[in-house]
CSV table of C-alpha atoms and ligand atoms in Angstrom, one decimal:
chain,number,residue,atom,x,y,z
A,1,MET,CA,90.2,58.8,284.7
A,2,ILE,CA,92.4,60.2,281.8
A,3,GLN,CA,93.0,64.0,282.4
A,4,PHE,CA,94.2,66.4,279.2
A,5,GLN,CA,96.0,69.6,281.1
A,6,HIS,CA,97.4,72.6,278.8
A,7,VAL,CA,98.7,70.3,276.4
A,8,SER,CA,99.7,71.6,273.7
A,9,LYS,CA,101.8,70.3,271.1
A,10,SER,CA,103.7,72.0,267.3
A,11,TYR,CA,105.5,70.1,264.8
A,12,GLY,CA,108.4,72.8,263.2
A,13,LYS,CA,106.3,75.6,263.8
A,14,THR,CA,103.3,74.4,262.8
A,15,PRO,CA,101.3,74.5,266.3
A,16,ILE,CA,99.0,70.8,266.2
A,17,LEU,CA,97.6,70.7,269.0
A,18,LYS,CA,96.7,74.6,271.0
A,19,ASP,CA,96.0,74.0,275.1
A,20,LEU,CA,93.8,70.8,275.4
A,21,ASN,CA,92.0,70.6,278.0
A,22,PHE,CA,89.6,67.9,278.9
A,23,THR,CA,88.7,65.1,281.4
A,24,ILE,CA,87.7,61.4,280.4
A,25,PRO,CA,86.1,59.4,283.9
A,26,ASP,CA,86.8,56.0,283.9
A,27,GLY,CA,84.1,53.5,282.3
A,28,GLN,CA,83.3,56.1,279.5
A,29,PHE,CA,83.1,55.7,275.6
A,30,VAL,CA,84.5,58.5,274.9
A,31,ILE,CA,84.8,59.0,270.9
A,32,LEU,CA,86.8,61.8,269.5
A,33,ILE,CA,86.0,63.2,266.5
A,34,GLY,CA,86.9,66.2,263.8
A,35,PRO,CA,88.0,66.4,260.6
A,36,SER,CA,90.9,65.5,258.9
A,37,GLY,CA,94.3,66.4,260.2
A,38,CYS,CA,92.6,68.1,263.3
A,39,GLY,CA,94.7,66.0,265.6
A,40,LYS,CA,93.4,63.4,266.8
A,41,THR,CA,95.4,60.4,266.4
A,42,THR,CA,98.2,63.3,267.9
A,43,THR,CA,95.8,63.6,270.9
A,44,MET,CA,95.2,59.7,271.2
A,45,LYS,CA,99.1,58.5,270.8
A,46,MET,CA,99.8,60.7,273.5
A,47,ILE,CA,97.6,58.5,276.4
A,48,ASN,CA,99.9,55.6,275.3
A,49,ARG,CA,102.9,58.1,275.3
A,50,LEU,CA,103.6,57.3,271.4
A,51,LEU,CA,104.0,61.2,271.2
A,52,GLU,CA,105.0,63.3,274.1
A,53,PRO,CA,103.0,66.8,274.5
A,54,ASP,CA,105.5,70.2,274.1
A,55,SER,CA,103.6,71.5,277.7
A,56,GLY,CA,100.9,70.3,279.7
A,57,THR,CA,100.4,67.9,281.8
A,58,ILE,CA,98.4,64.4,281.1
A,59,LEU,CA,97.3,62.4,284.2
A,60,ILE,CA,95.7,59.0,284.3
A,61,ASP,CA,94.3,58.5,287.6
A,62,GLY,CA,96.0,61.6,289.2
A,63,GLN,CA,99.3,60.3,287.9
A,64,ASP,CA,101.7,62.3,285.4
A,65,ILE,CA,101.9,59.9,282.5
A,66,HIS,CA,105.3,61.8,282.2
A,67,ASN,CA,106.9,60.1,284.9
A,68,GLN,CA,106.0,56.4,284.1
A,69,ASP,CA,107.5,53.9,282.2
A,70,LYS,CA,106.2,54.0,279.0
A,71,VAL,CA,106.4,50.1,278.7
A,72,GLU,CA,104.5,49.6,282.3
A,73,LEU,CA,102.5,51.9,281.3
A,74,ARG,CA,101.3,50.5,277.8
A,75,ARG,CA,100.4,47.4,279.6
A,76,HIS,CA,97.2,49.0,281.4
A,77,ILE,CA,96.1,50.6,278.0
A,78,GLY,CA,95.2,48.2,274.8
A,79,TYR,CA,95.7,49.6,271.5
A,80,VAL,CA,93.5,49.0,268.4
A,81,ILE,CA,94.6,50.6,265.3
A,82,GLN,CA,93.1,50.5,261.5
A,83,GLN,CA,95.4,48.2,259.8
A,84,ILE,CA,95.0,45.1,262.0
A,85,GLY,CA,98.5,43.7,262.6
A,86,LEU,CA,98.1,41.0,263.4
A,87,PHE,CA,101.3,38.4,263.6
A,88,PRO,CA,100.6,36.3,259.9
A,89,ASN,CA,103.0,34.0,261.8
A,90,MET,CA,100.9,33.0,264.5
A,91,THR,CA,97.6,31.7,265.2
A,92,VAL,CA,94.6,33.7,266.7
A,93,ALA,CA,95.3,32.3,270.1
A,94,GLN,CA,98.8,33.3,270.1
A,95,ASN,CA,97.8,36.5,268.8
A,96,ILE,CA,95.4,36.9,271.5
A,97,CYS,CA,98.3,36.2,274.0
A,98,VAL,CA,101.1,38.2,272.8
A,99,VAL,CA,100.8,40.4,275.7
A,100,PRO,CA,99.8,38.5,278.5
A,101,LYS,CA,102.7,36.2,277.7
A,102,LEU,CA,104.9,39.4,277.9
A,103,LEU,CA,103.5,39.6,280.7
A,104,LYS,CA,104.7,36.1,281.5
A,105,TYR,CA,101.0,34.5,282.6
A,106,ASP,CA,101.3,30.9,283.0
A,107,LYS,CA,100.0,28.9,280.0
A,108,SER,CA,96.8,27.8,281.8
A,109,ARG,CA,96.0,31.5,282.4
A,110,CYS,CA,97.1,32.1,278.6
A,111,ASP,CA,94.8,29.5,277.5
A,112,GLN,CA,91.6,30.6,279.8
A,113,ILE,CA,92.2,34.4,278.1
A,114,VAL,CA,92.2,33.1,274.6
A,115,GLN,CA,88.7,31.3,275.6
A,116,GLU,CA,86.6,33.9,277.4
A,117,MET,CA,88.3,36.6,274.3
A,118,LEU,CA,86.9,34.1,271.6
A,119,GLN,CA,83.9,33.6,273.5
A,120,LEU,CA,83.0,37.6,274.0
A,121,VAL,CA,82.9,37.7,270.1
A,122,GLY,CA,81.5,33.7,269.4
A,123,MET,CA,84.8,33.2,267.5
A,124,GLU,CA,85.5,30.0,269.5
A,125,GLN,CA,86.5,27.4,267.0
A,126,TYR,CA,89.4,29.7,265.4
A,127,ALA,CA,91.6,29.8,267.8
A,128,ASP,CA,94.2,27.5,266.0
A,129,LYS,CA,93.7,29.1,262.7
A,130,TYR,CA,95.8,31.5,260.8
A,131,PRO,CA,95.0,35.2,260.2
A,132,SER,CA,95.1,34.7,256.4
A,133,GLU,CA,92.3,32.3,257.4
A,134,LEU,CA,90.0,35.1,258.2
A,135,SER,CA,88.3,37.3,257.4
A,136,GLY,CA,89.1,40.9,257.4
A,137,GLY,CA,86.2,41.6,260.1
A,138,GLN,CA,87.1,38.4,261.8
A,139,GLN,CA,91.0,39.7,261.8
A,140,GLN,CA,89.3,43.0,263.2
A,141,ARG,CA,88.0,41.7,265.8
A,142,ILE,CA,90.7,39.5,267.1
A,143,GLY,CA,92.6,42.6,267.0
A,144,VAL,CA,89.8,44.4,269.6
A,145,LEU,CA,90.5,41.0,271.5
A,146,ARG,CA,94.5,41.4,271.4
A,147,ALA,CA,94.2,44.8,272.7
A,148,LEU,CA,91.6,43.8,275.5
A,149,ALA,CA,93.2,40.3,276.3
A,150,ALA,CA,95.5,41.9,279.4
A,151,SER,CA,92.2,43.3,280.6
A,152,PRO,CA,93.7,46.9,280.3
A,153,PRO,CA,91.4,49.4,282.3
A,154,ILE,CA,92.4,51.8,279.3
A,155,VAL,CA,91.7,50.8,275.2
A,156,LEU,CA,92.4,52.9,272.5
A,157,MET,CA,91.0,52.7,269.0
A,158,ASP,CA,92.4,54.7,265.9
A,159,GLU,CA,89.6,54.6,263.7
A,160,PRO,CA,89.4,50.6,263.7
A,161,PHE,CA,86.8,49.8,261.8
A,162,SER,CA,87.0,52.5,259.2
A,163,ALA,CA,88.3,49.8,256.4
A,164,LEU,CA,85.7,47.5,256.9
A,165,ASP,CA,82.2,47.0,254.9
A,166,PRO,CA,79.6,48.5,256.7
A,167,MET,CA,77.7,45.4,257.6
A,168,THR,CA,80.8,44.2,258.8
A,169,ARG,CA,81.4,47.8,260.7
A,170,GLU,CA,77.8,47.4,262.8
A,171,SER,CA,78.4,44.1,263.8
A,172,LEU,CA,81.8,45.2,265.7
A,173,GLN,CA,80.7,48.3,266.3
A,174,ASP,CA,77.9,46.1,268.4
A,175,GLU,CA,80.3,43.7,270.1
A,176,VAL,CA,82.6,46.8,270.9
A,177,LYS,CA,80.2,48.6,273.0
A,178,SER,CA,79.0,45.6,274.9
A,179,ILE,CA,82.4,44.8,275.8
A,180,GLN,CA,82.5,48.0,276.9
A,181,GLN,CA,79.3,47.7,278.7
A,182,LYS,CA,80.2,44.3,279.9
A,183,LEU,CA,84.0,44.8,281.1
A,184,ASN,CA,84.1,48.4,282.2
A,185,LYS,CA,86.2,49.8,280.3
A,186,THR,CA,87.6,52.9,279.9
A,187,ILE,CA,87.2,53.5,275.6
A,188,VAL,CA,89.0,56.5,273.6
A,189,PHE,CA,88.1,55.4,270.3
A,190,VAL,CA,88.7,57.8,267.0
A,191,SER,CA,86.2,58.3,264.3
A,192,HIS,CA,85.6,60.8,261.5
A,193,ASP,CA,82.0,58.9,261.2
A,194,MET,CA,79.3,60.7,263.0
A,195,GLY,CA,76.9,57.7,262.5
A,196,GLU,CA,79.4,55.6,264.7
A,197,ALA,CA,79.8,58.3,267.2
A,198,LEU,CA,76.1,59.2,268.0
A,199,LYS,CA,75.9,55.2,268.0
A,200,LEU,CA,78.7,53.9,270.5
A,201,ALA,CA,79.7,57.2,272.0
A,202,ASP,CA,79.2,58.2,275.8
A,203,VAL,CA,80.5,61.2,275.5
A,204,ILE,CA,81.6,63.0,272.0
A,205,ILE,CA,84.9,65.0,271.9
A,206,PHE,CA,84.6,67.0,268.3
A,207,MET,CA,87.9,68.8,268.2
A,208,GLU,CA,88.6,71.3,265.0
A,209,SER,CA,92.6,72.3,263.9
A,210,GLY,CA,94.0,71.1,267.2
A,211,GLN,CA,90.9,72.5,269.5
A,212,VAL,CA,88.2,71.3,271.8
A,213,VAL,CA,85.5,72.7,270.0
A,214,GLN,CA,82.7,71.1,271.7
A,215,MET,CA,82.5,67.9,274.3
A,216,ALA,CA,79.1,66.7,275.1
A,217,SER,CA,76.8,63.6,274.8
A,218,PRO,CA,75.3,62.7,271.9
A,219,GLU,CA,71.9,64.6,272.8
A,220,GLU,CA,73.5,67.4,273.8
A,221,MET,CA,75.3,67.8,270.2
A,222,LEU,CA,72.1,67.3,268.4
A,223,GLU,CA,70.5,69.6,270.3
A,224,HIS,CA,72.9,72.4,270.7
A,225,PRO,CA,75.7,71.7,267.9
A,226,ALA,CA,78.8,74.2,268.8
A,227,ASN,CA,79.2,75.5,265.5
A,228,ASP,CA,78.4,74.9,262.0
A,229,LEU,CA,81.2,72.4,261.7
A,230,VAL,CA,79.5,70.2,263.9
A,231,ARG,CA,75.8,70.7,262.5
A,232,ASN,CA,77.6,70.3,259.3
A,233,PHE,CA,79.0,66.8,261.0
A,234,LEU,CA,75.5,65.8,262.5
A,235,GLY,CA,74.2,66.6,259.1
A,236,LYS,CA,71.9,63.6,257.7
A,237,HIS,CA,71.6,62.7,262.0
A,238,ALA,CA,70.8,66.4,263.5
A,239,PRO,CA,66.9,66.6,263.9
A,240,ASP,CA,64.9,68.0,261.5
A,241,VAL,CA,63.3,70.6,263.4
A,242,PRO,CA,59.3,70.3,262.4
A,243,ALA,CA,58.3,74.4,261.2
A,244,PRO,CA,55.5,75.0,263.8
A,245,SER,CA,52.3,74.0,262.8
A,246,THR,CA,49.9,73.9,266.2
A,247,VAL,CA,47.3,76.3,267.2
A,248,GLU,CA,49.4,78.0,270.1
A,249,HIS,CA,52.0,78.7,268.1
A,250,PHE,CA,50.3,81.6,266.3
A,251,MET,CA,48.0,82.6,269.1
A,252,ARG,CA,47.5,85.5,271.1
A,253,THR,CA,48.0,84.9,274.4
A,254,ASN,CA,47.0,88.3,276.0
A,255,VAL,CA,43.2,87.7,276.0
A,256,VAL,CA,40.1,90.1,278.2
A,257,SER,CA,37.8,86.9,280.1
A,258,VAL,CA,35.2,87.6,282.7
A,259,ARG,CA,33.7,85.5,284.9
A,260,LYS,CA,30.0,84.4,284.2
A,261,ASP,CA,28.6,85.8,287.5
A,262,ARG,CA,29.6,89.6,286.6
A,263,GLY,CA,27.6,92.5,286.1
A,264,VAL,CA,26.3,93.5,283.0
A,265,LEU,CA,27.6,97.1,283.1
A,266,GLU,CA,31.1,96.4,284.4
A,267,CYS,CA,31.3,93.6,281.5
A,268,ALA,CA,30.5,95.9,279.0
A,269,GLU,CA,32.7,98.8,280.8
A,270,ARG,CA,35.5,95.9,280.4
A,271,MET,CA,34.5,96.2,276.5
A,272,ALA,CA,34.3,99.6,276.0
A,273,ARG,CA,38.3,100.0,278.1
A,274,SER,CA,39.9,97.1,276.1
A,275,SER,CA,38.0,98.4,272.8
A,276,VAL,CA,36.8,94.9,271.9
A,277,ASP,CA,33.2,94.2,271.1
A,278,SER,CA,32.9,90.4,273.0
A,279,LEU,CA,34.5,88.7,275.9
A,280,LEU,CA,35.5,85.2,277.1
A,281,VAL,CA,33.7,84.1,279.8
A,282,THR,CA,35.0,81.5,282.4
A,283,ASP,CA,33.2,80.0,285.4
A,284,GLU,CA,34.1,80.5,288.9
A,285,HIS,CA,37.5,77.8,288.2
A,286,GLU,CA,38.4,79.6,285.2
A,287,ARG,CA,37.3,77.1,282.4
A,288,TYR,CA,36.0,78.6,279.4
A,289,VAL,CA,32.1,78.7,279.1
A,290,GLY,CA,31.6,81.0,276.2
A,291,THR,CA,31.0,84.7,274.5
A,292,ILE,CA,29.5,87.7,275.6
A,293,SER,CA,28.5,90.0,272.8
A,294,ILE,CA,28.2,93.6,273.3
A,295,GLY,CA,25.2,93.5,271.0
A,296,ASP,CA,23.4,90.6,273.6
A,297,ILE,CA,24.3,93.6,276.2
A,298,ARG,CA,22.9,96.5,274.5
A,299,HIS,CA,19.7,94.3,273.8
A,300,TRP,CA,19.0,92.2,276.8
A,301,GLY,CA,21.6,93.7,279.4
A,302,ARG,CA,19.0,96.1,281.0
A,303,GLU,CA,16.6,93.1,282.3
A,304,LEU,CA,19.7,91.1,283.2
A,305,THR,CA,22.1,91.6,287.0
A,306,SER,CA,24.8,88.7,285.2
A,307,ILE,CA,26.2,87.9,282.5
A,308,GLU,CA,25.4,84.3,282.5
A,309,PRO,CA,22.1,84.2,280.6
A,310,LEU,CA,23.9,86.1,277.6
A,311,VAL,CA,26.6,83.3,277.5
A,312,ARG,CA,26.6,82.2,273.9
A,313,GLN,CA,28.9,78.9,273.0
A,314,SER,CA,28.5,80.1,269.5
A,315,ALA,CA,32.5,80.6,268.8
A,316,ARG,CA,34.9,77.9,267.1
A,317,THR,CA,37.1,76.2,269.8
A,318,ALA,CA,40.6,74.3,269.2
A,319,ARG,CA,42.9,72.6,271.7
A,320,VAL,CA,46.8,73.4,272.7
A,321,GLY,CA,48.1,70.9,270.3
A,322,ASP,CA,46.1,71.1,267.4
A,323,GLU,CA,46.9,71.9,264.0
A,324,ALA,CA,46.6,75.6,263.3
A,325,LYS,CA,45.7,75.2,260.0
A,326,GLU,CA,41.5,73.8,261.0
A,327,SER,CA,41.2,76.9,262.5
A,328,PHE,CA,42.9,79.0,259.5
A,329,ASP,CA,40.9,77.8,257.3
A,330,TYR,CA,38.0,78.3,259.4
A,331,LEU,CA,38.4,81.7,260.0
A,332,LEU,CA,38.8,82.6,256.5
A,333,ASP,CA,36.4,80.7,255.5
A,334,SER,CA,33.6,81.3,257.9
A,335,GLY,CA,34.5,85.7,258.8
A,336,ALA,CA,34.4,84.7,262.4
A,337,ASN,CA,37.0,86.8,264.3
A,338,TYR,CA,38.9,84.5,266.6
A,339,VAL,CA,39.0,81.0,267.6
A,340,VAL,CA,39.1,80.1,271.1
A,341,VAL,CA,42.2,78.2,271.7
A,342,LEU,CA,41.6,75.7,275.5
A,343,ASN,CA,44.4,74.1,277.9
A,344,ALA,CA,43.4,70.3,278.1
A,345,ASP,CA,42.1,71.3,281.1
A,346,ASP,CA,39.4,73.5,280.0
A,347,THR,CA,40.9,77.1,280.5
A,348,ILE,CA,41.7,79.8,278.3
A,349,ALA,CA,45.4,79.8,276.4
A,350,GLY,CA,44.8,82.1,273.9
A,351,ILE,CA,43.1,82.6,270.5
A,352,VAL,CA,43.9,82.4,267.4
A,353,THR,CA,42.9,85.4,264.7
A,354,LYS,CA,42.8,87.0,261.3
A,355,THR,CA,46.5,88.3,262.3
A,356,SER,CA,48.0,84.7,263.6
A,357,VAL,CA,47.1,83.4,260.1
A,358,ALA,CA,49.2,86.3,258.2
A,359,ARG,CA,52.2,85.9,260.9
A,360,SER,CA,52.0,82.1,260.0
A,361,VAL,CA,52.1,83.0,255.8
A,362,ALA,CA,54.7,85.8,256.7
A,363,GLU,CA,56.7,83.1,258.5
A,364,ASN,CA,56.6,80.2,255.8
A,365,LEU,CA,57.7,82.6,253.4
A,366,TRP,CA,60.6,84.6,255.2
A,367,GLY,CA,61.5,82.4,258.0
A,368,GLU,CA,60.8,83.0,261.3
A,369,ALA,CA,59.0,85.9,262.0
A,370,LYS,CA,59.9,88.4,264.9
B,401,LIG,N1,105.2,63.4,262.0
B,401,LIG,C1,104.4,64.8,261.9
B,401,LIG,N2,105.8,65.6,261.5
B,401,LIG,C2,104.6,66.7,260.5
B,401,LIG,N3,103.2,66.9,261.0
B,401,LIG,C3,102.9,66.1,261.4
B,401,LIG,C4,103.1,64.9,261.6
B,401,LIG,N4,102.5,64.0,262.3
B,401,LIG,C5,100.8,64.7,261.7
B,401,LIG,N5,101.3,65.8,261.1
B,401,LIG,C6,100.2,66.5,261.4
B,401,LIG,O1,99.7,67.2,262.4
B,401,LIG,C7,98.1,67.6,261.8
B,401,LIG,C8,97.0,66.3,262.8
B,401,LIG,O2,97.6,64.9,262.1
B,401,LIG,P1,96.3,63.6,263.0
B,401,LIG,O3,97.4,62.7,262.7
B,401,LIG,O4,96.7,64.1,264.8
B,401,LIG,O5,95.3,64.1,262.4
B,401,LIG,P2,94.0,63.2,262.8
B,401,LIG,O6,92.7,64.0,263.3
B,401,LIG,O7,93.9,61.9,263.0
B,401,LIG,O8,93.7,63.4,261.2
B,401,LIG,P3,92.9,61.5,260.5
B,401,LIG,O9,91.5,61.8,260.3
B,401,LIG,O10,93.3,62.6,258.9
B,401,LIG,O11,93.5,60.9,261.0
B,401,LIG,C9,98.3,66.8,260.8
B,401,LIG,O12,98.0,68.2,259.9
B,401,LIG,C10,99.1,66.2,260.3
B,401,LIG,O13,99.8,66.8,258.9
B,402,LIG,MG1,94.3,60.1,262.5
């Protein structure tokens, strides 16, 4: 676990990092992202003490790293940077084994590490080649393997793939993600590419001017970007929120209904009270069965006790989830007053009226109506 507690740093009088506070749990793939100059590299370099904070504390597994020997600390932290930095006069195998050798691992253990590492990226046959004999992407793969060779629990990666062509970058991203999951590493990865962040990260830390603007999972960030800058960064990756187009968005829900076993008089009274000339009728399970009109009650009502014989199935119905357009077209063409919207279980969800059509038009013209 890596913890930043009130970490601040200035260069001269310019504050660069301002009271950073965050915790990175073990085994997480964390991406630091934000505009150029926001302090990503500075933040990362503090984790392996290439830079020191002016104030605040950084803890790894609960230990203040300020009190730890730098060299010892870095043995537990792999580091990959954009400029690959393989040693040109060393073979691939020797490059991979720089740290294991420093740690005085014996030859057979080093050989085994080389083999295991190269297997991770399918480059076993390259062990004795020199960096100049490798493509850029292959060299960067070896750079990643070198950082992993002594099996550090934490790996820092500062825009490791930004100099690579898109195809190579894609495949290295896949490889690093699968290595991270296989070996259960904590990876702190600097990127300014939101596509890369969304693809790789368990958690994205979005920085702006030396502060954390948002720390969230890719899904959360996509759904609730903290501010316009984050939204801009998400850009084309943000889901297009489709304009609402289904009936339930436009329907009225305060609808007067009556049970079919009710009396004619009661029904007429309720219409009067609600100033309507028809009511929706339901059965004993609240399921829609039809409508009843004041005209029919006036005509036939005298001889009847319950309204059931007067219920008509003439009103048009739609289902929740149906496109509103069909109902709108119907209302405008037929002159009908409403379309009844039903839930999946046939209970009444609401009604779409001509007022609903007007609201939809208004929303399309002026945005979300109040
Ligand atoms: N040695 C230095 N002396 C003075 N200012 C510095 C120094 N190193 C970095 N800065 C400034 O600190 C700020 C943060 O730099 P940092 O390298 O952390 O940014 P970054 O987010 O990694 O940017 P980029 O995406 O361009 O790599 C920048 O404004 C930079 O100019
Ligand atoms: Mg940087």
